[in-house]
Amino acid sequence: MLRPLAVGKNITDPRVLLRVLIVGALLMLAVVSTSLAADSAHAEPPMRLPDQVTDPADALSSSDRTRVQQAVETLYSDHGVQLWVVYVKTFNGLGSEQWGSQTVQMSDLGEHDVLLAVATDDRAYRFDAPDSVDGLDRSTLDSIAQDNIVPALKKSDWPGAAVGAANGLGSALTPSHTAAIVTGAVGGVAVVGGGGAYLYSRRRRKQKFESQLDSVREQELTGDELLSQPIEVLEPWSREVLTDTDNAIRTSEEELRLAVDEFGPAQTAPFTQALDAAKRGLATSFSLRQRLDDDIPETPDERRSMLVQIITTCTDVDAALDEQVSAFDEMRNLLINADTRFAQITQQLVALRARLEGASGQLATLTQKYGAPTLHSIEHNVDLAAQEIGFAESSADQGRAAIARPVGEQGAAVAAIRSAEGAIGQADKLLDAIDNADTNIAAAHTQLPALIAEVEGELQEASGLSSDGGPELATAVASATTALERAKSGTDQDLLGVFTALVDADADLDDALDAARGALAQRKQRTEVLTAALTSAQAKVTAASDFISTRRGAIGSTARTRLAEAQRLLQSANTTAQSDPTASTDAARRAGSLADQALMAAQGDVVSWQQSQQPRSSTGSAATGAVLGGILVDSFLRGSMRGGGYGGGFGGGFGGGGYTSGGGRSPGSFGGSSSSGRIGVGGRF
């Protein structure tokens, strides 16, 4: 342990001198350590900002922080732009641009985030913003800095600088109406004249679309034709069909209510089901209309798709109701004309009773001619016909009693009429089979081989249409197969029954095949439409992508956004092509439309960029082409051509180094967009 030096001790003594040197060194080390510790506590490396107001430098009081926070929140609520403010003692030996750029990356600041970084001891600042915010460019940032930020910083008014930045941004993002006011005051005649021309043009345009709407009302449009209509036509059309469909459903509901009271729930069940389905379709359409009318805007493609859906849904609902009109009218007419119908039923029953006796004798004659086994299929037809006739007579009696009741209680008469008429039809068919048996047996001997061959060919065709025929074709195929096997076996003595069953099966199979062929044709048509839509969309997306990729140095966010959505929709269309061809076709069409928009926006960007290059043509065509192609990053696109900030590097930022001949251009490099696409100003104050 070192002891204190004694006062008056001879300092030339070597031992004393050594002690003096050691004490001095220790004191010096302590001073240096204290100084380094203090500097380290004050320095702040680039950081990830935890809050929109960060103050490790203790530059703000509690009331100052509240003031800054309020300004930041007002800017966001008014313009959707977030201002991030950070105060540090120093920028840790880095330049303001480098410190700010790294902090932007580490904090994941995006397309609506602005940074104000202040180093209070370094007397330096950085004001950094994305170039994607409309109204902000480097010139604007520089004006805000010089007018609203730097004056406060020079006076060490730390909160005033942040509030000035927020207010300056707010002013820059608020459209100025001064020019419009001046124009209105000075050029009143021109404004009135221009307004008149606009109104006239608008009126002519409105008349054009009204004429087009009148035309399409009378047409049956395909899906493509409907989608191709202007929104100005689809909009009023959708409202019109929505109103008409609502009125039709309300009227149908009133009529059905009366019919249910008259005929009962069972008799009116098909109409109730149809009306319920119509109400569901109408509810969907009203929901879409509500979305179109709310405060959340849709893109033109979304709006077009929703309008088309309203029109098609309402049209389908209306058509489904129309399909029930004949049956509904017939039900009501049966009651209205019940007396006449019962009179007709009586006449038919008398005629059938007369046929019974003759049919019985005819059947006996046929049995003697061909033998009982040959007539096995019709041997009980006389008895069955007599039973059907008895049922029809009983039903007619019940119906006559029903129409004698008071109005509103006569509904049972309709069921009685239908029951009686159905039984009469069955009895008539049974007796016809006896009348035609002799002819049919003769035909069976000669025509059965050809009929067998015909059914075999139809079954072979049906095997290739099974996916399009549905349950109806499957049922017809099963019946025809059974009848064919029986006919080909040659062991069944009931030749008439075999032939008749095969004829009936052939007729049912013909009907099912016709429906399946139609479904196949529709499926092929849908497939062709889908293939064409996918091919067209792919071509359009490829064209837009190639154009943007080879000119990306001049392409802005609008074209890129449209292309990205077009690519997403095209991928979705390809994914659902098999499972949902209709949705896939719609997605492909929208993808093609968005790709067209992307290409148009990109072409406009290139034209604007080329015009901006005219004063800078001295940079040389080779460098200009490299910038346009995206090989070199042009600081014009980032806003920094308006005043410094060149360079390149990882992350796409504007750090030092890189190709700089031509001023403000550097090679693009691998990395994200956290720093590229941003503009900024800064320096000492």
XYZ file of C-alpha atoms in Angstrom:
685
model
C 0.000 0.000 0.000
C 1.301 3.470 -0.897
C 1.438 5.957 1.947
C 1.017 9.712 1.510
C 4.174 11.737 0.867
C 5.467 13.557 3.907
C 5.487 17.325 3.615
C 8.951 18.606 2.960
C 10.303 15.234 1.930
C 13.170 15.377 -0.557
C 11.516 14.579 -3.921
C 14.844 13.863 -5.520
C 15.048 10.725 -3.483
C 14.686 7.874 -6.024
C 12.176 6.071 -3.870
C 10.086 9.174 -3.491
C 10.245 9.899 -7.201
C 9.039 6.388 -8.034
C 6.074 6.789 -5.726
C 5.169 10.086 -7.381
C 5.231 8.560 -10.846
C 3.049 5.620 -9.821
C 0.458 7.831 -8.159
C 0.342 10.120 -11.211
C -0.154 7.216 -13.582
C -2.984 5.850 -11.505
C -4.662 9.236 -11.372
C -4.312 9.657 -15.153
C -5.791 6.184 -15.771
C -8.749 7.008 -13.558
C -9.431 10.261 -15.395
C -9.203 8.583 -18.812
C -11.468 5.730 -17.737
C -14.045 8.142 -16.388
C -13.965 10.136 -19.614
C -14.339 7.024 -21.798
C -17.196 5.763 -19.673
C -18.972 9.081 -20.020
C -18.498 9.129 -23.808
C -19.751 5.533 -24.086
C -22.864 6.342 -22.111
C -23.663 9.233 -24.447
C -22.964 7.494 -27.790
C -25.786 5.537 -29.436
C -25.216 3.107 -32.305
C -27.970 2.666 -34.899
C -30.925 1.026 -33.197
C -34.340 -0.545 -33.594
C -36.693 2.184 -32.425
C -39.009 0.907 -29.683
C -41.495 3.812 -29.907
C -42.323 6.685 -32.194
C -40.664 9.036 -29.713
C -37.359 7.661 -28.398
C -35.088 9.787 -26.174
C -31.979 8.079 -24.766
C -30.304 11.524 -24.754
C -32.816 12.873 -22.189
C -33.474 15.828 -24.468
C -37.202 16.007 -23.648
C -39.042 16.792 -20.470
C -42.315 15.065 -19.669
C -44.328 17.935 -21.124
C -42.020 18.074 -24.166
C -42.622 14.392 -24.871
C -46.395 14.901 -24.640
C -46.181 17.795 -27.085
C -44.164 15.774 -29.593
C -46.404 12.733 -29.200
C -49.502 14.803 -29.942
C -47.944 16.218 -33.100
C -46.971 12.718 -34.243
C -50.464 11.359 -33.621
C -52.117 14.272 -35.439
C -49.956 13.685 -38.497
C -50.935 10.027 -38.563
C -54.660 10.627 -38.045
C -54.759 13.295 -40.763
C -52.513 11.703 -43.376
C -51.698 8.116 -42.387
C -47.973 8.932 -42.169
C -45.996 7.864 -39.083
C -43.195 10.141 -37.874
C -40.512 8.399 -35.803
C -38.407 10.766 -33.677
C -35.188 9.779 -31.887
C -32.749 11.908 -29.848
C -29.226 10.643 -29.121
C -26.109 12.341 -27.856
C -23.988 11.337 -30.845
C -24.267 9.272 -33.985
C -21.530 6.966 -32.664
C -18.904 8.242 -35.108
C -21.117 7.622 -38.159
C -22.398 10.210 -40.585
C -26.047 11.225 -40.162
C -27.056 9.491 -43.410
C -25.389 6.203 -42.495
C -26.765 6.241 -38.948
C -30.246 7.054 -40.226
C -30.151 4.441 -43.003
C -29.130 1.671 -40.609
C -31.776 2.701 -38.087
C -34.419 2.640 -40.848
C -33.416 -0.915 -41.745
C -33.212 -2.134 -38.153
C -36.608 -0.574 -37.341
C -38.347 -2.016 -40.424
C -39.654 1.409 -41.396
C -41.968 1.077 -44.375
C -43.679 3.077 -47.094
C -45.494 5.383 -44.683
C -42.770 5.898 -42.053
C -40.636 9.045 -41.749
C -37.557 9.316 -39.505
C -36.201 12.392 -37.697
C -32.942 11.578 -35.898
C -31.164 14.274 -33.843
C -27.681 13.975 -32.253
C -27.706 16.747 -29.637
C -23.949 16.758 -28.849
C -22.851 16.166 -32.447
C -25.205 18.978 -33.517
C -26.291 16.828 -36.471
C -29.627 15.505 -37.757
C -31.153 13.214 -40.367
C -34.637 13.633 -41.908
C -35.550 10.520 -43.941
C -38.790 9.554 -45.740
C -40.045 7.010 -48.320
C -40.496 8.266 -51.848
C -43.787 6.352 -52.063
C -45.717 9.013 -50.140
C -47.506 11.319 -52.567
C -46.404 14.913 -52.093
C -42.947 14.091 -50.725
C -39.738 14.415 -52.675
C -36.264 15.473 -51.706
C -36.938 19.102 -52.495
C -39.973 19.072 -50.206
C -38.006 17.381 -47.422
C -35.260 19.966 -47.762
C -37.796 22.799 -47.508
C -39.356 21.270 -44.382
C -35.911 20.838 -42.854
C -34.785 24.386 -43.573
C -38.081 26.034 -42.598
C -39.362 23.887 -39.739
C -36.556 21.762 -38.282
C -33.141 23.419 -38.484
C -34.210 26.787 -36.970
C -35.442 24.974 -33.855
C -32.329 22.795 -33.684
C -30.047 25.809 -33.832
C -31.773 27.085 -30.689
C -31.558 23.629 -29.069
C -35.350 23.545 -29.127
C -35.444 19.777 -29.356
C -39.222 19.294 -29.117
C -39.768 22.234 -31.476
C -37.784 20.440 -34.186
C -40.018 17.345 -33.992
C -43.216 19.393 -33.903
C -41.918 21.431 -36.847
C -41.227 18.248 -38.793
C -44.746 16.941 -38.140
C -46.360 20.276 -39.074
C -44.206 20.629 -42.166
C -45.129 17.139 -43.339
C -48.799 17.861 -42.685
C -48.667 21.015 -44.784
C -46.830 19.265 -47.599
C -49.396 16.481 -47.690
C -52.429 18.807 -47.696
C -53.421 19.881 -51.253
C -53.246 23.603 -51.830
C -56.321 25.272 -53.314
C -54.651 28.623 -53.922
C -54.158 28.049 -57.621
C -57.773 27.069 -58.082
C -58.950 30.158 -56.220
C -56.742 32.451 -58.287
C -57.848 30.809 -61.507
C -61.472 31.205 -60.496
C -61.022 34.894 -59.702
C -58.955 35.822 -62.733
C -60.408 33.533 -65.377
C -64.071 33.399 -64.472
C -65.229 33.277 -68.060
C -62.908 30.397 -68.832
C -64.157 28.451 -65.825
C -67.777 28.954 -66.791
C -67.037 28.017 -70.380
C -65.055 24.978 -69.324
C -67.832 23.958 -66.945
C -70.404 24.204 -69.693
C -68.295 22.053 -71.979
C -67.814 19.514 -69.210
C -71.505 19.334 -68.459
C -72.311 18.962 -72.129
C -69.725 16.205 -72.515
C -71.004 14.493 -69.399
C -74.581 14.684 -70.683
C -73.558 13.221 -74.016
C -71.678 10.469 -72.224
C -74.685 9.716 -70.025
C -76.963 9.543 -73.048
C -74.540 7.151 -74.701
C -74.607 4.737 -71.770
C -78.392 4.999 -71.426
C -78.712 4.025 -75.062
C -76.298 1.147 -74.529
C -78.307 -0.012 -71.496
C -81.524 0.022 -73.533
C -79.789 -2.148 -76.091
C -78.400 -4.776 -73.699
C -81.748 -5.084 -71.884
C -83.155 -6.812 -74.938
C -80.237 -9.188 -75.441
C -79.154 -12.515 -73.983
C -75.514 -11.887 -73.158
C -72.826 -14.473 -72.525
C -70.571 -14.188 -69.500
C -67.812 -12.622 -71.587
C -70.198 -10.101 -73.122
C -71.550 -9.160 -69.716
C -68.083 -8.679 -68.245
C -67.130 -6.501 -71.196
C -69.907 -3.967 -70.525
C -68.824 -0.580 -69.117
C -69.365 -0.047 -65.401
C -71.591 2.900 -66.355
C -73.944 0.352 -67.962
C -73.604 -2.356 -65.312
C -74.295 0.054 -62.450
C -77.846 1.164 -63.422
C -78.596 -2.254 -64.858
C -77.758 -3.954 -61.559
C -79.980 -1.555 -59.631
C -82.794 -2.104 -62.108
C -82.729 -5.915 -61.958
C -82.341 -5.815 -58.172
C -85.482 -3.701 -57.841
C -87.436 -5.800 -60.350
C -86.455 -9.040 -58.646
C -87.405 -7.705 -55.224
C -90.808 -6.674 -56.542
C -91.310 -10.058 -58.192
C -90.482 -11.908 -54.980
C -92.780 -9.736 -52.906
C -95.652 -10.298 -55.346
C -94.954 -14.039 -55.505
C -94.927 -14.227 -51.726
C -98.369 -12.635 -51.507
C -99.782 -14.963 -54.162
C -98.232 -18.003 -52.530
C -99.687 -17.084 -49.150
C -103.168 -17.201 -50.665
C -102.385 -20.449 -52.476
C -101.170 -22.144 -49.278
C -104.370 -21.160 -47.534
C -106.378 -22.550 -50.432
C -104.489 -25.708 -51.406
C -102.428 -26.512 -48.317
C -98.633 -26.763 -47.670
C -98.193 -30.110 -49.416
C -99.787 -29.019 -52.670
C -97.815 -25.758 -52.742
C -94.476 -27.145 -51.485
C -92.637 -26.787 -54.857
C -93.562 -23.118 -55.034
C -92.510 -22.515 -51.428
C -89.116 -24.084 -52.148
C -88.657 -21.970 -55.262
C -89.562 -18.799 -53.386
C -87.169 -19.606 -50.524
C -84.329 -20.126 -53.014
C -85.205 -16.821 -54.690
C -85.081 -15.015 -51.347
C -81.611 -16.407 -50.651
C -80.347 -15.216 -54.022
C -81.895 -11.791 -53.474
C -80.314 -11.521 -50.007
C -76.898 -12.237 -51.524
C -77.463 -9.535 -54.127
C -78.560 -6.983 -51.531
C -75.431 -7.788 -49.496
C -73.248 -7.067 -52.520
C -75.122 -3.828 -53.161
C -74.503 -2.788 -49.566
C -70.780 -3.392 -49.964
C -70.774 -1.305 -53.118
C -72.547 1.534 -51.326
C -70.466 1.607 -48.136
C -67.481 3.856 -47.430
C -64.890 1.212 -48.323
C -63.927 1.705 -51.981
C -63.522 -1.179 -54.409
C -61.173 -1.364 -57.339
C -62.822 -1.099 -60.776
C -62.321 -4.836 -61.310
C -63.879 -5.675 -57.947
C -66.791 -3.367 -58.654
C -67.353 -4.839 -62.094
C -67.286 -8.387 -60.708
C -69.784 -7.529 -57.958
C -72.136 -5.766 -60.371
C -72.047 -8.729 -62.743
C -72.756 -11.081 -59.849
C -75.809 -9.029 -58.852
C -77.133 -9.060 -62.414
C -76.560 -12.780 -62.974
C -77.923 -13.796 -59.568
C -81.081 -11.734 -59.976
C -81.534 -13.014 -63.527
C -81.206 -16.614 -62.339
C -83.633 -15.970 -59.475
C -86.161 -14.445 -61.854
C -85.820 -17.335 -64.314
C -86.268 -19.912 -61.526
C -89.501 -18.241 -60.457
C -90.684 -18.095 -64.063
C -90.202 -21.863 -64.351
C -92.914 -22.321 -61.714
C -95.473 -20.010 -63.330
C -97.119 -22.638 -65.539
C -97.494 -25.100 -62.686
C -98.777 -22.416 -60.341
C -101.281 -21.136 -62.890
C -102.383 -24.686 -63.654
C -102.988 -25.327 -59.961
C -105.187 -22.270 -59.700
C -106.918 -22.959 -63.009
C -107.762 -26.475 -61.888
C -109.842 -25.016 -59.124
C -111.349 -22.288 -61.252
C -112.343 -24.800 -63.956
C -113.035 -27.679 -61.587
C -116.607 -28.279 -62.816
C -115.438 -28.588 -66.397
C -112.552 -30.848 -65.435
C -114.813 -33.188 -63.463
C -117.170 -33.380 -66.408
C -114.261 -34.434 -68.633
C -113.163 -37.003 -66.047
C -116.650 -38.509 -66.015
C -116.633 -38.871 -69.815
C -113.187 -40.507 -69.764
C -114.235 -42.968 -67.046
C -117.345 -43.991 -68.989
C -115.191 -44.661 -72.058
C -112.709 -46.709 -70.040
C -115.465 -48.800 -68.483
C -116.672 -49.568 -71.969
C -113.185 -50.662 -73.046
C -112.751 -53.076 -70.147
C -115.117 -55.729 -71.464
C -113.629 -55.622 -74.986
C -110.074 -55.744 -73.639
C -110.847 -58.853 -71.652
C -112.097 -60.706 -74.766
C -109.147 -59.461 -76.858
C -106.663 -60.749 -74.275
C -108.248 -64.193 -74.370
C -107.949 -64.303 -78.164
C -104.281 -63.328 -78.054
C -103.570 -65.988 -75.453
C -104.999 -68.656 -77.720
C -102.933 -67.333 -80.659
C -99.510 -66.910 -79.031
C -99.738 -68.825 -75.772
C -99.814 -67.482 -72.204
C -96.007 -67.193 -71.770
C -95.748 -64.785 -74.708
C -98.385 -62.532 -73.154
C -97.062 -62.770 -69.639
C -96.319 -58.993 -69.470
C -99.944 -58.004 -70.115
C -101.918 -60.887 -68.640
C -103.080 -58.805 -65.633
C -103.654 -55.527 -67.474
C -107.462 -55.791 -67.453
C -107.611 -56.255 -63.678
C -105.116 -53.471 -63.085
C -107.022 -51.115 -65.370
C -110.257 -51.845 -63.478
C -108.522 -50.918 -60.207
C -107.199 -47.643 -61.647
C -110.676 -46.787 -62.956
C -112.199 -47.419 -59.528
C -109.615 -45.184 -57.859
C -110.279 -42.399 -60.376
C -114.033 -42.604 -59.737
C -113.484 -42.358 -55.972
C -111.142 -39.375 -56.372
C -113.638 -37.599 -58.592
C -116.370 -38.055 -55.994
C -114.109 -36.522 -53.288
C -113.265 -33.626 -55.587
C -116.899 -32.809 -56.295
C -117.556 -32.729 -52.553
C -114.588 -30.347 -52.084
C -115.775 -27.753 -54.594
C -119.101 -27.651 -52.820
C -117.410 -26.202 -49.748
C -117.045 -22.429 -49.078
C -114.362 -20.449 -50.909
C -111.043 -20.922 -49.197
C -111.786 -24.567 -48.307
C -111.841 -25.994 -51.823
C -108.149 -26.740 -52.211
C -108.614 -30.512 -51.878
C -110.371 -30.492 -55.224
C -107.075 -29.857 -57.028
C -105.472 -32.960 -55.537
C -108.571 -34.971 -56.411
C -108.487 -33.822 -60.025
C -104.812 -34.690 -60.389
C -105.289 -38.093 -58.734
C -108.228 -38.970 -60.961
C -106.472 -37.847 -64.119
C -103.346 -39.777 -63.177
C -105.302 -42.984 -62.619
C -107.166 -42.525 -65.905
C -103.847 -42.164 -67.719
C -102.538 -45.418 -66.202
C -105.712 -47.330 -67.062
C -105.618 -46.038 -70.614
C -102.011 -47.191 -70.999
C -102.801 -50.663 -69.653
C -105.625 -51.119 -72.122
C -103.558 -49.716 -74.999
C -100.942 -52.393 -74.343
C -103.592 -55.055 -74.998
C -104.775 -53.272 -78.145
C -101.211 -53.046 -79.487
C -100.020 -56.476 -78.397
C -100.624 -58.250 -81.714
C -98.691 -55.616 -83.666
C -95.908 -55.441 -81.091
C -95.402 -59.200 -81.034
C -94.983 -59.213 -84.802
C -92.535 -56.300 -84.560
C -90.609 -58.047 -81.815
C -89.868 -61.004 -84.086
C -88.435 -58.772 -86.819
C -87.105 -55.680 -85.005
C -85.595 -57.093 -81.810
C -82.101 -57.797 -83.273
C -81.801 -54.247 -84.604
C -83.071 -52.839 -81.321
C -80.486 -54.878 -79.399
C -77.698 -53.510 -81.611
C -78.987 -49.951 -81.162
C -79.075 -50.200 -77.374
C -75.594 -51.744 -77.302
C -74.230 -48.787 -79.252
C -75.976 -46.310 -76.995
C -74.599 -48.022 -73.872
C -71.102 -47.814 -75.326
C -71.558 -44.100 -75.956
C -72.982 -43.635 -72.456
C -69.831 -45.118 -70.910
C -67.877 -42.178 -72.270
C -70.421 -39.646 -71.029
C -70.878 -40.945 -67.493
C -69.295 -37.861 -65.918
C -71.667 -35.569 -67.805
C -74.922 -37.504 -67.520
C -75.400 -37.423 -63.770
C -77.805 -39.778 -61.953
C -80.359 -39.691 -64.782
C -77.920 -41.290 -67.227
C -76.764 -43.802 -64.624
C -80.346 -44.899 -63.984
C -81.107 -45.172 -67.696
C -77.929 -47.194 -68.276
C -78.816 -49.624 -65.485
C -82.333 -50.180 -66.837
C -81.121 -50.569 -70.414
C -78.413 -53.021 -69.360
C -80.923 -55.189 -67.539
C -83.382 -55.121 -70.458
C -80.583 -55.854 -72.936
C -79.295 -58.857 -70.992
C -82.810 -60.248 -70.804
C -83.349 -59.741 -74.545
C -80.021 -61.344 -75.500
C -80.419 -64.353 -73.262
C -83.053 -65.948 -75.549
C -84.392 -67.932 -72.621
C -87.361 -65.688 -71.810
C -90.587 -66.827 -73.449
C -92.241 -63.445 -72.798
C -91.184 -61.987 -76.136
C -93.662 -59.117 -75.875
C -92.469 -58.202 -72.375
C -88.816 -58.385 -73.434
C -89.399 -56.254 -76.503
C -91.554 -53.698 -74.681
C -89.053 -53.373 -71.813
C -86.193 -52.841 -74.253
C -88.188 -50.260 -76.218
C -88.950 -48.344 -73.020
C -85.342 -48.603 -71.847
C -84.129 -47.410 -75.243
C -86.405 -44.351 -75.074
C -85.205 -43.448 -71.568
C -81.598 -43.956 -72.588
C -82.097 -41.724 -75.643
C -83.390 -38.903 -73.428
C -80.556 -39.289 -70.918
C -77.981 -39.362 -73.710
C -79.381 -36.183 -75.227
C -79.043 -34.438 -71.873
C -75.514 -35.806 -71.391
C -74.479 -34.744 -74.880
C -75.724 -31.255 -74.112
C -73.826 -31.260 -70.815
C -70.700 -32.480 -72.611
C -71.031 -29.740 -75.190
C -71.413 -27.169 -72.430
C -68.432 -28.605 -70.593
C -66.348 -28.497 -73.747
C -67.459 -24.927 -74.306
C -66.564 -24.018 -70.720
C -63.227 -25.741 -71.165
C -62.562 -23.843 -74.364
C -63.544 -20.559 -72.720
C -61.337 -21.346 -69.716
C -58.410 -22.343 -71.917
C -58.753 -19.154 -73.917
C -58.996 -17.054 -70.746
C -55.925 -18.710 -69.198
C -53.942 -18.405 -72.415
C -54.870 -14.750 -72.828
C -54.140 -13.934 -69.181
C -50.791 -15.731 -69.297
C -49.790 -13.807 -72.412
C -50.803 -10.489 -70.890
C -49.076 -11.180 -67.572
C -45.921 -12.290 -69.361
C -45.924 -9.178 -71.556
C -46.375 -6.861 -68.580
C -43.780 -8.726 -66.522
C -41.206 -8.635 -69.325
C -41.806 -4.935 -69.944
C -41.493 -4.037 -66.258
C -38.477 -6.284 -65.707
C -36.520 -4.829 -68.615
C -37.431 -1.234 -67.697
C -37.659 -1.538 -63.939
C -35.408 1.439 -63.401
C -38.305 3.688 -64.421
C -41.324 1.704 -63.188
C -43.249 2.930 -60.147
C -45.371 1.147 -57.569
C -48.725 1.246 -59.402
C -47.609 -0.941 -62.298
C -45.802 -3.323 -59.958
C -48.859 -3.639 -57.712
C -51.195 -4.386 -60.615
C -48.775 -6.966 -61.975
C -48.393 -8.678 -58.596
C -52.175 -9.004 -58.228
C -52.483 -10.228 -61.819
C -49.857 -12.903 -61.134
C -51.682 -13.954 -57.960
C -55.017 -14.246 -59.758
C -53.450 -16.179 -62.624
C -51.933 -18.654 -60.191
C -55.306 -19.016 -58.491
C -56.991 -19.560 -61.862
C -54.573 -22.338 -62.749
C -55.045 -23.951 -59.334
C -58.862 -24.051 -59.542
C -59.100 -24.851 -63.271
C -60.214 -28.436 -62.660
C -62.246 -28.033 -59.475
C -64.081 -24.801 -60.334
C -63.816 -23.833 -64.026
C -66.232 -20.913 -63.661
C -64.264 -19.293 -60.828
C -61.035 -20.043 -62.664
C -62.301 -18.328 -65.815
C -63.343 -15.271 -63.825
C -59.967 -15.104 -62.064
C -58.125 -15.443 -65.378
C -60.131 -12.623 -66.931
C -59.436 -10.339 -63.988
C -55.759 -11.285 -64.148
C -55.657 -10.296 -67.804
C -57.393 -6.998 -67.064
C -54.953 -6.164 -64.270
C -52.010 -7.122 -66.473
C -53.289 -4.672 -69.090
C -53.475 -1.980 -66.400
C -49.966 -2.827 -65.226
C -48.575 -2.539 -68.739
C -50.328 0.785 -69.356
C -49.058 2.212 -66.048
C -45.559 0.955 -66.763
C -45.539 2.488 -70.230
C -46.644 5.787 -68.723
C -43.834 5.608 -66.157
C -41.272 5.017 -68.887
C -42.529 7.983 -70.906
C -42.314 10.227 -67.820
C -38.846 8.953 -67.049
C -37.625 9.514 -70.579
C -38.952 13.066 -70.521
C -37.132 13.696 -67.246
C -33.865 12.550 -68.830
C -33.837 15.216 -71.547
C -31.817 17.800 -69.577
C -29.407 15.044 -68.537
C -28.721 13.587 -71.971
C -25.034 14.392 -71.541
C -24.718 11.397 -69.207
C -24.506 9.131 -72.225
C -26.907 6.669 -73.797
C -25.121 3.605 -72.381
C -25.552 4.713 -68.776
C -29.106 5.874 -69.446
C -30.000 2.480 -70.864
C -28.474 0.759 -67.861
C -30.514 2.928 -65.533
C -33.729 2.249 -67.446
C -33.047 -1.479 -67.379
C -32.458 -1.414 -63.643
C -28.803 -2.390 -63.931
C -27.911 0.970 -62.426
C -30.066 2.507 -59.739
C -31.051 6.014 -60.793
C -31.297 8.316 -57.803
C -33.896 10.299 -59.750
C -36.369 7.520 -58.975
C -35.594 7.862 -55.279
C -35.845 11.641 -55.331
C -32.177 12.231 -54.572
C -31.279 13.737 -57.955
C -32.681 16.884 -56.466
C -29.675 17.125 -54.209
C -27.044 14.534 -53.456
C -27.312 11.239 -51.655
C -25.770 8.891 -54.239
C -24.181 5.483 -53.995
C -25.308 1.865 -53.640
C -24.791 -1.353 -51.749
C -26.530 -4.167 -49.904
C -30.162 -3.383 -49.168
C -30.517 -1.097 -52.165
C -29.658 2.039 -50.220
C -27.573 5.071 -51.093
C -24.388 4.510 -49.104
C -20.895 5.330 -50.272
C -19.076 3.632 -53.106
C -20.382 2.162 -56.302
C -20.606 3.515 -59.811
C -21.160 7.265 -59.625
C -20.223 8.671 -63.023
C -23.231 10.431 -64.445
C -24.103 11.623 -60.967
C -26.318 9.751 -58.579
C -26.272 6.333 -60.210
C -24.980 3.120 -58.706
C -25.216 -0.556 -59.547
C -28.224 -2.328 -58.089
C -27.393 -5.108 -55.643
C -28.971 -7.971 -53.797
C -31.206 -6.979 -50.880
C -34.564 -5.623 -49.859
C -36.197 -2.242 -50.147
C -35.838 -1.067 -46.553
C -33.440 1.665 -47.537
C -33.874 1.864 -51.300
C -36.850 3.919 -52.284
C -36.195 6.412 -49.492
C -35.119 10.029 -49.685
C -33.565 12.195 -47.042
C -31.682 15.296 -45.990
C -29.448 16.012 -43.059
C -26.191 17.443 -41.811
C -24.903 19.770 -39.077
C -26.784 22.588 -37.411
